[in-house]
Amino acid sequence: MDKLRNYDVSFSGLKTGKHEFRIEIDKEFFQLFDTEQEFTNPKIAVDVLLDKHSTFLEFEIKVNGTVELVCDISNENFDHPIENQIKVLVKFGEEYDDSEEDVITIPTSDHAFNIAQLIYENVALSIPMKKISPNVSDDDLAILEKFSPKEIQEEEEEEHESDPRWDALKNLKNKN
């Protein structure tokens, strides 16, 4: 966790109220995590709004920038805009607990809160499942759709002649 210390937000010396922080992240930030990325060349600005209350903290983390993705169709690189925000409530308790979706509990003795994982998740959630370059033409998409496998309709299967051996079993099912 020491490698992520630069992303600690120290709240112990701050007055009650709203505080803003801005962080610029690039590929070095994502190299701190031992995971493979679906993107390259990230250029992202992170705006952190901390609303400090006497018994809890409210964080709003906004990410805005671009990442480079590889198109699933043409295999070419393209820049994809990243824009997302998450809100998290941080409360104090006995020990660290992030089992609730939007609430994180940290020990009462802590004086800073690390936002690195929240930034990482915020960016990861902004990456689309289908990565299609804006340069892919409508003709390419039409050809792809034409040759894509189609789902078999169950109704079409029922139109075929039925086997009398199965009909007897279906009648049993219908009686129950």
Backbone as CSV, one residue per row, in Angstrom:
resi,resn,N_x,N_y,N_z,CA_x,CA_y,CA_z,C_x,C_y,C_z
1,MET,0.824,-1.192,0.000,0.000,0.000,0.000,0.869,1.257,0.000
2,ASP,2.147,1.146,0.345,3.028,2.307,0.385,3.169,2.975,-0.975
3,LYS,3.124,2.166,-2.052,3.279,2.739,-3.386,2.089,3.633,-3.763
4,LEU,0.980,3.502,-3.049,-0.210,4.312,-3.320,-0.346,5.493,-2.356
5,ARG,0.659,5.717,-1.520,0.598,6.764,-0.489,0.355,8.159,-1.080
6,ASN,0.783,8.392,-2.327,0.570,9.706,-2.967,-0.914,10.018,-3.154
7,TYR,-1.769,9.023,-3.011,-3.200,9.210,-3.237,-3.981,9.212,-1.924
8,ASP,-3.272,9.458,-0.817,-3.925,9.636,0.479,-4.482,11.055,0.554
9,VAL,-5.716,11.181,1.010,-6.302,12.488,1.269,-6.326,12.649,2.782
10,SER,-5.471,13.528,3.281,-5.378,13.762,4.718,-6.504,14.699,5.142
11,PHE,-7.346,14.228,6.039,-8.497,15.014,6.463,-8.379,15.509,7.899
12,SER,-7.386,15.054,8.635,-7.312,15.392,10.064,-7.073,16.882,10.300
13,GLY,-6.342,17.565,9.457,-6.069,18.983,9.668,-7.059,19.902,8.985
14,LEU,-8.028,19.334,8.276,-8.982,20.148,7.520,-10.172,20.575,8.374
15,LYS,-10.678,21.750,8.098,-11.872,22.228,8.794,-13.104,21.533,8.228
16,THR,-14.168,21.550,8.995,-15.438,21.010,8.521,-15.884,21.840,7.316
17,GLY,-16.361,21.160,6.275,-16.794,21.856,5.061,-16.235,21.194,3.821
18,LYS,-16.354,21.898,2.700,-15.958,21.334,1.406,-14.517,21.683,1.062
19,HIS,-13.818,20.691,0.494,-12.429,20.860,0.071,-12.268,20.190,-1.289
20,GLU,-11.512,20.830,-2.175,-11.319,20.279,-3.520,-9.857,19.940,-3.753
21,PHE,-9.639,18.821,-4.477,-8.304,18.375,-4.860,-8.346,18.002,-6.331
22,ARG,-7.229,18.195,-7.033,-7.147,17.801,-8.444,-5.870,16.993,-8.636
23,ILE,-6.024,15.856,-9.308,-4.901,14.947,-9.548,-4.882,14.610,-11.032
24,GLU,-3.705,14.644,-11.637,-3.540,14.199,-13.026,-2.951,12.787,-12.973
25,ILE,-3.587,11.840,-13.682,-3.058,10.470,-13.694,-2.735,10.038,-15.121
26,ASP,-1.740,9.169,-15.221,-1.336,8.615,-16.516,-0.963,7.152,-16.316
27,LYS,-0.184,6.602,-17.234,0.103,5.161,-17.183,0.838,4.751,-15.916
28,GLU,1.636,5.652,-15.313,2.354,5.310,-14.084,1.382,4.962,-12.956
29,PHE,0.254,5.662,-12.905,-0.752,5.371,-11.883,-1.255,3.939,-12.037
30,PHE,-1.577,3.528,-13.258,-2.143,2.202,-13.481,-1.108,1.097,-13.317
31,GLN,0.169,1.427,-13.445,1.231,0.449,-13.222,1.370,0.111,-11.741
32,LEU,0.835,0.938,-10.863,0.855,0.651,-9.429,-0.036,-0.536,-9.074
33,PHE,-0.978,-0.845,-9.949,-1.887,-1.969,-9.736,-1.365,-3.158,-10.532
34,ASP,-1.412,-4.310,-9.942,-0.880,-5.513,-10.591,-1.946,-6.178,-11.451
35,THR,-2.548,-5.419,-12.343,-3.563,-5.961,-13.245,-3.271,-5.510,-14.667
36,GLU,-3.759,-6.281,-15.608,-3.583,-5.932,-17.016,-4.704,-4.978,-17.427
37,GLN,-4.348,-3.944,-18.142,-5.315,-2.926,-18.549,-5.844,-3.214,-19.956
38,GLU,-7.082,-2.812,-20.198,-7.684,-2.929,-21.529,-7.377,-1.705,-22.380
39,PHE,-6.625,-0.767,-21.848,-6.371,0.483,-22.539,-4.908,0.876,-22.374
40,THR,-4.487,1.842,-23.186,-3.140,2.383,-23.087,-3.227,3.904,-23.121
41,ASN,-2.123,4.548,-22.839,-1.971,5.995,-22.955,-3.074,6.800,-22.255
42,PRO,-3.339,6.530,-20.962,-4.372,7.305,-20.271,-3.903,8.720,-19.944
43,LYS,-4.768,9.671,-20.189,-4.546,11.078,-19.816,-5.825,11.534,-19.133
44,ILE,-5.810,11.469,-17.798,-7.053,11.660,-17.059,-6.851,12.653,-15.913
45,ALA,-7.805,13.566,-15.796,-7.843,14.497,-14.668,-8.861,13.979,-13.669
46,VAL,-8.480,13.963,-12.404,-9.361,13.496,-11.334,-9.670,14.688,-10.429
47,ASP,-10.949,14.994,-10.290,-11.384,16.048,-9.382,-12.034,15.385,-8.172
48,VAL,-11.489,15.681,-7.003,-11.980,15.088,-5.759,-12.607,16.191,-4.931
49,LEU,-13.863,15.996,-4.565,-14.550,16.921,-3.685,-14.773,16.198,-2.365
50,LEU,-14.187,16.720,-1.306,-14.344,16.162,0.031,-15.223,17.108,0.834
51,ASP,-16.328,16.575,1.333,-17.199,17.343,2.225,-17.024,16.729,3.613
52,LYS,-16.272,17.428,4.468,-15.964,16.906,5.796,-17.045,17.327,6.785
53,HIS,-17.592,16.316,7.463,-18.556,16.538,8.542,-17.885,16.116,9.839
54,SER,-18.494,16.373,10.953,-17.859,16.041,12.228,-17.772,14.535,12.464
55,THR,-18.711,13.739,11.919,-18.702,12.302,12.186,-18.498,11.431,10.948
56,PHE,-18.444,12.024,9.774,-18.230,11.244,8.549,-17.682,12.149,7.445
57,LEU,-17.260,11.521,6.338,-16.706,12.230,5.186,-17.494,11.839,3.950
58,GLU,-17.741,12.799,3.073,-18.366,12.510,1.780,-17.351,12.798,0.685
59,PHE,-17.116,11.796,-0.166,-16.211,11.976,-1.296,-17.003,11.895,-2.592
60,GLU,-16.722,12.832,-3.492,-17.236,12.757,-4.860,-16.006,12.794,-5.759
61,ILE,-15.821,11.718,-6.527,-14.628,11.592,-7.363,-15.062,11.569,-8.821
62,LYS,-14.602,12.572,-9.579,-14.934,12.678,-11.006,-13.668,12.446,-11.818
63,VAL,-13.790,11.603,-12.845,-12.668,11.392,-13.771,-13.084,11.909,-15.136
64,ASN,-12.126,12.540,-15.827,-12.409,13.114,-17.135,-11.114,13.099,-17.944
65,GLY,-11.143,12.537,-19.144,-9.951,12.491,-19.982,-10.127,11.515,-21.125
66,THR,-8.998,10.945,-21.573,-9.040,9.980,-22.672,-8.130,8.796,-22.386
67,VAL,-8.481,7.673,-22.999,-7.618,6.493,-23.018,-7.590,5.989,-24.459
68,GLU,-6.574,5.223,-24.778,-6.468,4.653,-26.114,-6.935,3.200,-26.061
69,LEU,-7.902,2.866,-26.913,-8.451,1.518,-26.989,-8.135,0.913,-28.352
70,VAL,-8.262,-0.401,-28.458,-8.105,-1.098,-29.730,-9.498,-1.508,-30.193
71,CYS,-9.851,-1.122,-31.406,-11.169,-1.418,-31.968,-11.349,-2.927,-32.128
72,ASP,-12.508,-3.433,-31.693,-12.811,-4.854,-31.815,-13.016,-5.278,-33.270
73,ILE,-13.357,-4.352,-34.137,-13.652,-4.686,-35.530,-12.435,-4.477,-36.429
74,SER,-11.870,-3.272,-36.382,-10.782,-2.953,-37.316,-9.392,-3.164,-36.727
75,ASN,-9.312,-3.390,-35.426,-8.038,-3.608,-34.728,-7.142,-2.366,-34.745
76,GLU,-7.717,-1.206,-35.016,-6.931,0.034,-34.997,-7.087,0.719,-33.638
77,ASN,-6.090,1.495,-33.267,-6.140,2.248,-32.012,-6.971,3.513,-32.210
78,PHE,-7.713,3.875,-31.164,-8.470,5.122,-31.202,-8.603,5.678,-29.790
79,ASP,-8.739,6.997,-29.694,-8.918,7.644,-28.395,-10.381,7.569,-27.995
80,HIS,-10.598,7.177,-26.750,-11.961,7.070,-26.217,-12.087,8.016,-25.022
81,PRO,-13.124,8.856,-25.012,-13.292,9.771,-23.874,-13.717,9.016,-22.611
82,ILE,-13.170,9.439,-21.488,-13.511,8.860,-20.187,-14.179,9.954,-19.372
83,GLU,-15.351,9.655,-18.869,-16.051,10.602,-18.007,-16.952,9.798,-17.083
84,ASN,-16.710,9.925,-15.787,-17.493,9.165,-14.813,-17.357,9.830,-13.460
85,GLN,-18.277,9.530,-12.568,-18.161,10.030,-11.204,-18.786,9.034,-10.245
86,ILE,-18.203,8.965,-9.053,-18.767,8.122,-8.002,-18.798,8.931,-6.710
87,LYS,-19.746,8.565,-5.861,-19.868,9.190,-4.549,-19.719,8.100,-3.502
88,VAL,-18.943,8.405,-2.471,-18.692,7.439,-1.411,-18.796,8.152,-0.071
89,LEU,-19.449,7.493,0.851,-19.537,7.991,2.212,-18.514,7.228,3.045
90,VAL,-17.670,7.935,3.770,-16.661,7.307,4.621,-17.029,7.603,6.067
91,LYS,-17.264,6.518,6.817,-17.589,6.701,8.225,-16.518,6.033,9.079
92,PHE,-16.542,6.321,10.351,-15.523,5.814,11.263,-16.084,4.670,12.091
93,GLY,-15.232,3.664,12.333,-15.668,2.515,13.120,-14.479,1.779,13.707
94,GLU,-14.698,0.523,14.052,-13.665,-0.307,14.671,-12.527,-0.640,13.703
95,GLU,-12.901,-1.108,12.498,-11.893,-1.549,11.524,-12.360,-1.247,10.115
96,TYR,-11.438,-1.383,9.157,-11.744,-1.108,7.753,-12.801,-2.094,7.246
97,ASP,-13.815,-1.582,6.554,-14.874,-2.430,6.013,-15.439,-1.749,4.764
98,ASP,-15.327,-2.431,3.620,-15.889,-1.890,2.380,-16.939,-2.830,1.797
99,SER,-17.634,-3.570,2.669,-18.623,-4.538,2.199,-19.904,-3.871,1.683
100,GLU,-20.192,-2.651,2.120,-21.355,-1.939,1.599,-20.962,-1.231,0.311
101,GLU,-21.934,-1.040,-0.585,-21.622,-0.511,-1.910,-21.098,0.924,-1.897
102,ASP,-21.791,1.817,-1.236,-21.424,3.235,-1.272,-20.916,3.759,0.066
103,VAL,-20.649,2.854,1.011,-20.186,3.263,2.336,-18.927,2.476,2.686
104,ILE,-17.903,3.194,3.094,-16.655,2.569,3.526,-16.417,2.967,4.976
105,THR,-16.115,1.990,5.808,-15.798,2.269,7.206,-14.290,2.184,7.376
106,ILE,-13.713,3.203,8.025,-12.279,3.204,8.305,-12.088,3.305,9.817
107,PRO,-10.953,2.839,10.310,-10.717,2.927,11.756,-10.742,4.377,12.246
108,THR,-11.217,4.578,13.451,-11.317,5.907,14.042,-9.950,6.570,14.170
109,SER,-8.903,5.754,14.271,-7.553,6.299,14.447,-6.935,6.826,13.147
110,ASP,-7.536,6.534,11.987,-6.983,6.987,10.708,-7.092,8.509,10.559
111,HIS,-6.065,9.088,9.908,-6.052,10.530,9.673,-6.078,10.869,8.188
112,ALA,-6.054,9.818,7.340,-6.079,10.020,5.887,-6.862,8.876,5.257
113,PHE,-7.388,9.138,4.066,-8.135,8.117,3.335,-7.531,7.992,1.946
114,ASN,-7.197,6.764,1.540,-6.572,6.537,0.245,-7.648,6.369,-0.822
115,ILE,-7.569,7.180,-1.880,-8.594,7.161,-2.931,-8.120,6.457,-4.200
116,ALA,-6.942,5.851,-4.192,-6.384,5.234,-5.397,-7.310,4.164,-5.969
117,GLN,-7.816,3.263,-5.120,-8.686,2.192,-5.606,-9.978,2.751,-6.190
118,LEU,-10.513,3.798,-5.575,-11.743,4.418,-6.092,-11.508,5.053,-7.457
119,ILE,-10.356,5.696,-7.634,-10.020,6.280,-8.938,-9.897,5.170,-9.981
120,TYR,-9.188,4.114,-9.622,-8.979,2.984,-10.535,-10.328,2.394,-10.975
121,GLU,-11.211,2.142,-10.017,-12.519,1.566,-10.337,-13.357,2.527,-11.173
122,ASN,-13.263,3.805,-10.888,-14.005,4.817,-11.631,-13.611,4.798,-13.108
123,VAL,-12.315,4.698,-13.386,-11.839,4.638,-14.770,-12.232,3.303,-15.407
124,ALA,-12.035,2.209,-14.686,-12.341,0.879,-15.227,-13.818,0.761,-15.614
125,LEU,-14.692,1.374,-14.837,-16.120,1.327,-15.147,-16.490,2.167,-16.367
126,SER,-15.593,3.031,-16.798,-15.847,3.889,-17.957,-15.451,3.234,-19.277
127,ILE,-14.770,2.096,-19.218,-14.323,1.412,-20.434,-15.492,0.580,-20.979
128,PRO,-15.880,0.789,-22.225,-17.020,0.038,-22.771,-16.680,-1.429,-23.021
129,MET,-17.694,-2.281,-22.976,-17.504,-3.711,-23.270,-17.155,-3.890,-24.751
130,LYS,-17.922,-3.233,-25.622,-17.645,-3.271,-27.057,-16.834,-2.034,-27.402
131,LYS,-15.669,-2.271,-27.960,-14.781,-1.159,-28.297,-14.803,-0.966,-29.810
132,ILE,-15.594,0.008,-30.264,-15.748,0.240,-31.700,-15.259,1.643,-32.023
133,SER,-14.296,1.707,-32.911,-13.703,2.982,-33.313,-14.748,3.846,-34.021
134,PRO,-14.705,5.156,-33.806,-15.626,6.029,-34.538,-15.320,6.055,-36.037
135,ASN,-14.156,5.535,-36.436,-13.777,5.503,-37.855,-14.361,4.307,-38.597
136,VAL,-14.994,3.362,-37.896,-15.611,2.208,-38.557,-16.851,2.696,-39.299
137,SER,-16.935,2.364,-40.585,-18.047,2.853,-41.411,-19.313,2.036,-41.180
138,ASP,-20.436,2.606,-41.563,-21.713,1.909,-41.451,-21.730,0.674,-42.345
139,ASP,-21.020,0.735,-43.492,-20.950,-0.424,-44.385,-20.253,-1.591,-43.697
140,ASP,-19.162,-1.302,-42.974,-18.446,-2.354,-42.242,-19.341,-2.987,-41.183
141,LEU,-20.103,-2.152,-40.480,-21.010,-2.661,-39.453,-22.127,-3.507,-40.075
142,ALA,-22.624,-3.100,-41.251,-23.676,-3.860,-41.929,-23.153,-5.229,-42.363
143,ILE,-21.928,-5.274,-42.885,-21.327,-6.550,-43.294,-21.128,-7.442,-42.074
144,LEU,-20.667,-6.866,-40.998,-20.462,-7.630,-39.777,-21.778,-8.215,-39.272
145,GLU,-22.842,-7.431,-39.310,-24.153,-7.895,-38.868,-24.672,-9.015,-39.776
146,LYS,-24.414,-8.881,-41.079,-24.880,-9.880,-42.037,-24.266,-11.245,-41.762
147,PHE,-22.993,-11.270,-41.405,-22.295,-12.538,-41.218,-22.203,-12.984,-39.756
148,SER,-22.828,-12.230,-38.856,-22.838,-12.627,-37.448,-23.803,-13.788,-37.252
149,PRO,-23.504,-14.679,-36.310,-24.431,-15.791,-36.058,-25.751,-15.268,-35.512
150,LYS,-26.821,-15.869,-35.944,-28.148,-15.456,-35.513,-28.647,-16.420,-34.444
151,GLU,-29.494,-15.909,-33.550,-30.087,-16.755,-32.528,-31.205,-17.577,-33.160
152,ILE,-31.279,-18.817,-32.765,-32.328,-19.706,-33.285,-33.598,-19.457,-32.484
153,GLN,-34.673,-19.256,-33.193,-35.947,-19.017,-32.525,-36.544,-20.338,-32.071
154,GLU,-37.031,-20.398,-30.847,-37.631,-21.630,-30.325,-38.919,-21.957,-31.069
155,GLU,-39.637,-20.931,-31.508,-40.895,-21.151,-32.219,-40.644,-21.929,-33.507
156,GLU,-39.565,-21.617,-34.211,-39.255,-22.313,-35.451,-39.005,-23.796,-35.187
157,GLU,-38.373,-24.103,-34.069,-38.102,-25.500,-33.741,-39.397,-26.260,-33.485
158,GLU,-40.396,-25.593,-32.880,-41.655,-26.260,-32.565,-42.500,-26.497,-33.813
159,GLU,-42.254,-25.747,-34.879,-43.021,-25.913,-36.108,-42.695,-27.230,-36.814
160,HIS,-41.511,-27.806,-36.555,-41.147,-29.066,-37.179,-42.046,-30.179,-36.654
161,GLU,-42.106,-31.266,-37.434,-42.927,-32.386,-36.998,-42.440,-32.895,-35.656
162,SER,-43.385,-33.196,-34.793,-43.000,-33.671,-33.474,-42.931,-35.195,-33.473
163,ASP,-42.088,-35.699,-32.633,-41.882,-37.137,-32.478,-42.946,-37.658,-31.502
164,PRO,-43.726,-38.674,-31.880,-44.810,-39.164,-31.013,-44.306,-39.658,-29.649
165,ARG,-43.059,-40.116,-29.600,-42.523,-40.568,-28.301,-42.414,-39.397,-27.333
166,TRP,-42.046,-38.214,-27.851,-41.924,-37.034,-26.993,-43.290,-36.455,-26.652
167,ASP,-44.242,-36.618,-27.568,-45.590,-36.100,-27.310,-46.197,-36.732,-26.066
168,ALA,-45.965,-38.020,-25.881,-46.487,-38.714,-24.697,-45.877,-38.122,-23.426
169,LEU,-44.602,-37.815,-23.474,-43.952,-37.227,-22.300,-44.460,-35.802,-22.050
170,LYS,-44.683,-35.047,-23.121,-45.184,-33.695,-22.972,-46.587,-33.713,-22.337
171,ASN,-47.389,-34.701,-22.713,-48.733,-34.816,-22.123,-48.653,-35.064,-20.631
172,LEU,-47.672,-35.869,-20.188,-47.489,-36.106,-18.754,-47.164,-34.805,-18.037
173,LYS,-46.296,-34.012,-18.661,-45.887,-32.731,-18.069,-47.083,-31.784,-17.969
174,ASN,-47.940,-31.794,-18.978,-49.092,-30.895,-18.988,-50.146,-31.268,-17.957
175,LYS,-50.218,-32.572,-17.586,-51.211,-33.013,-16.600,-50.865,-32.540,-15.209
176,ASN,-49.563,-32.306,-14.927,-49.150,-31.888,-13.571,-49.227,-30.447,-13.470
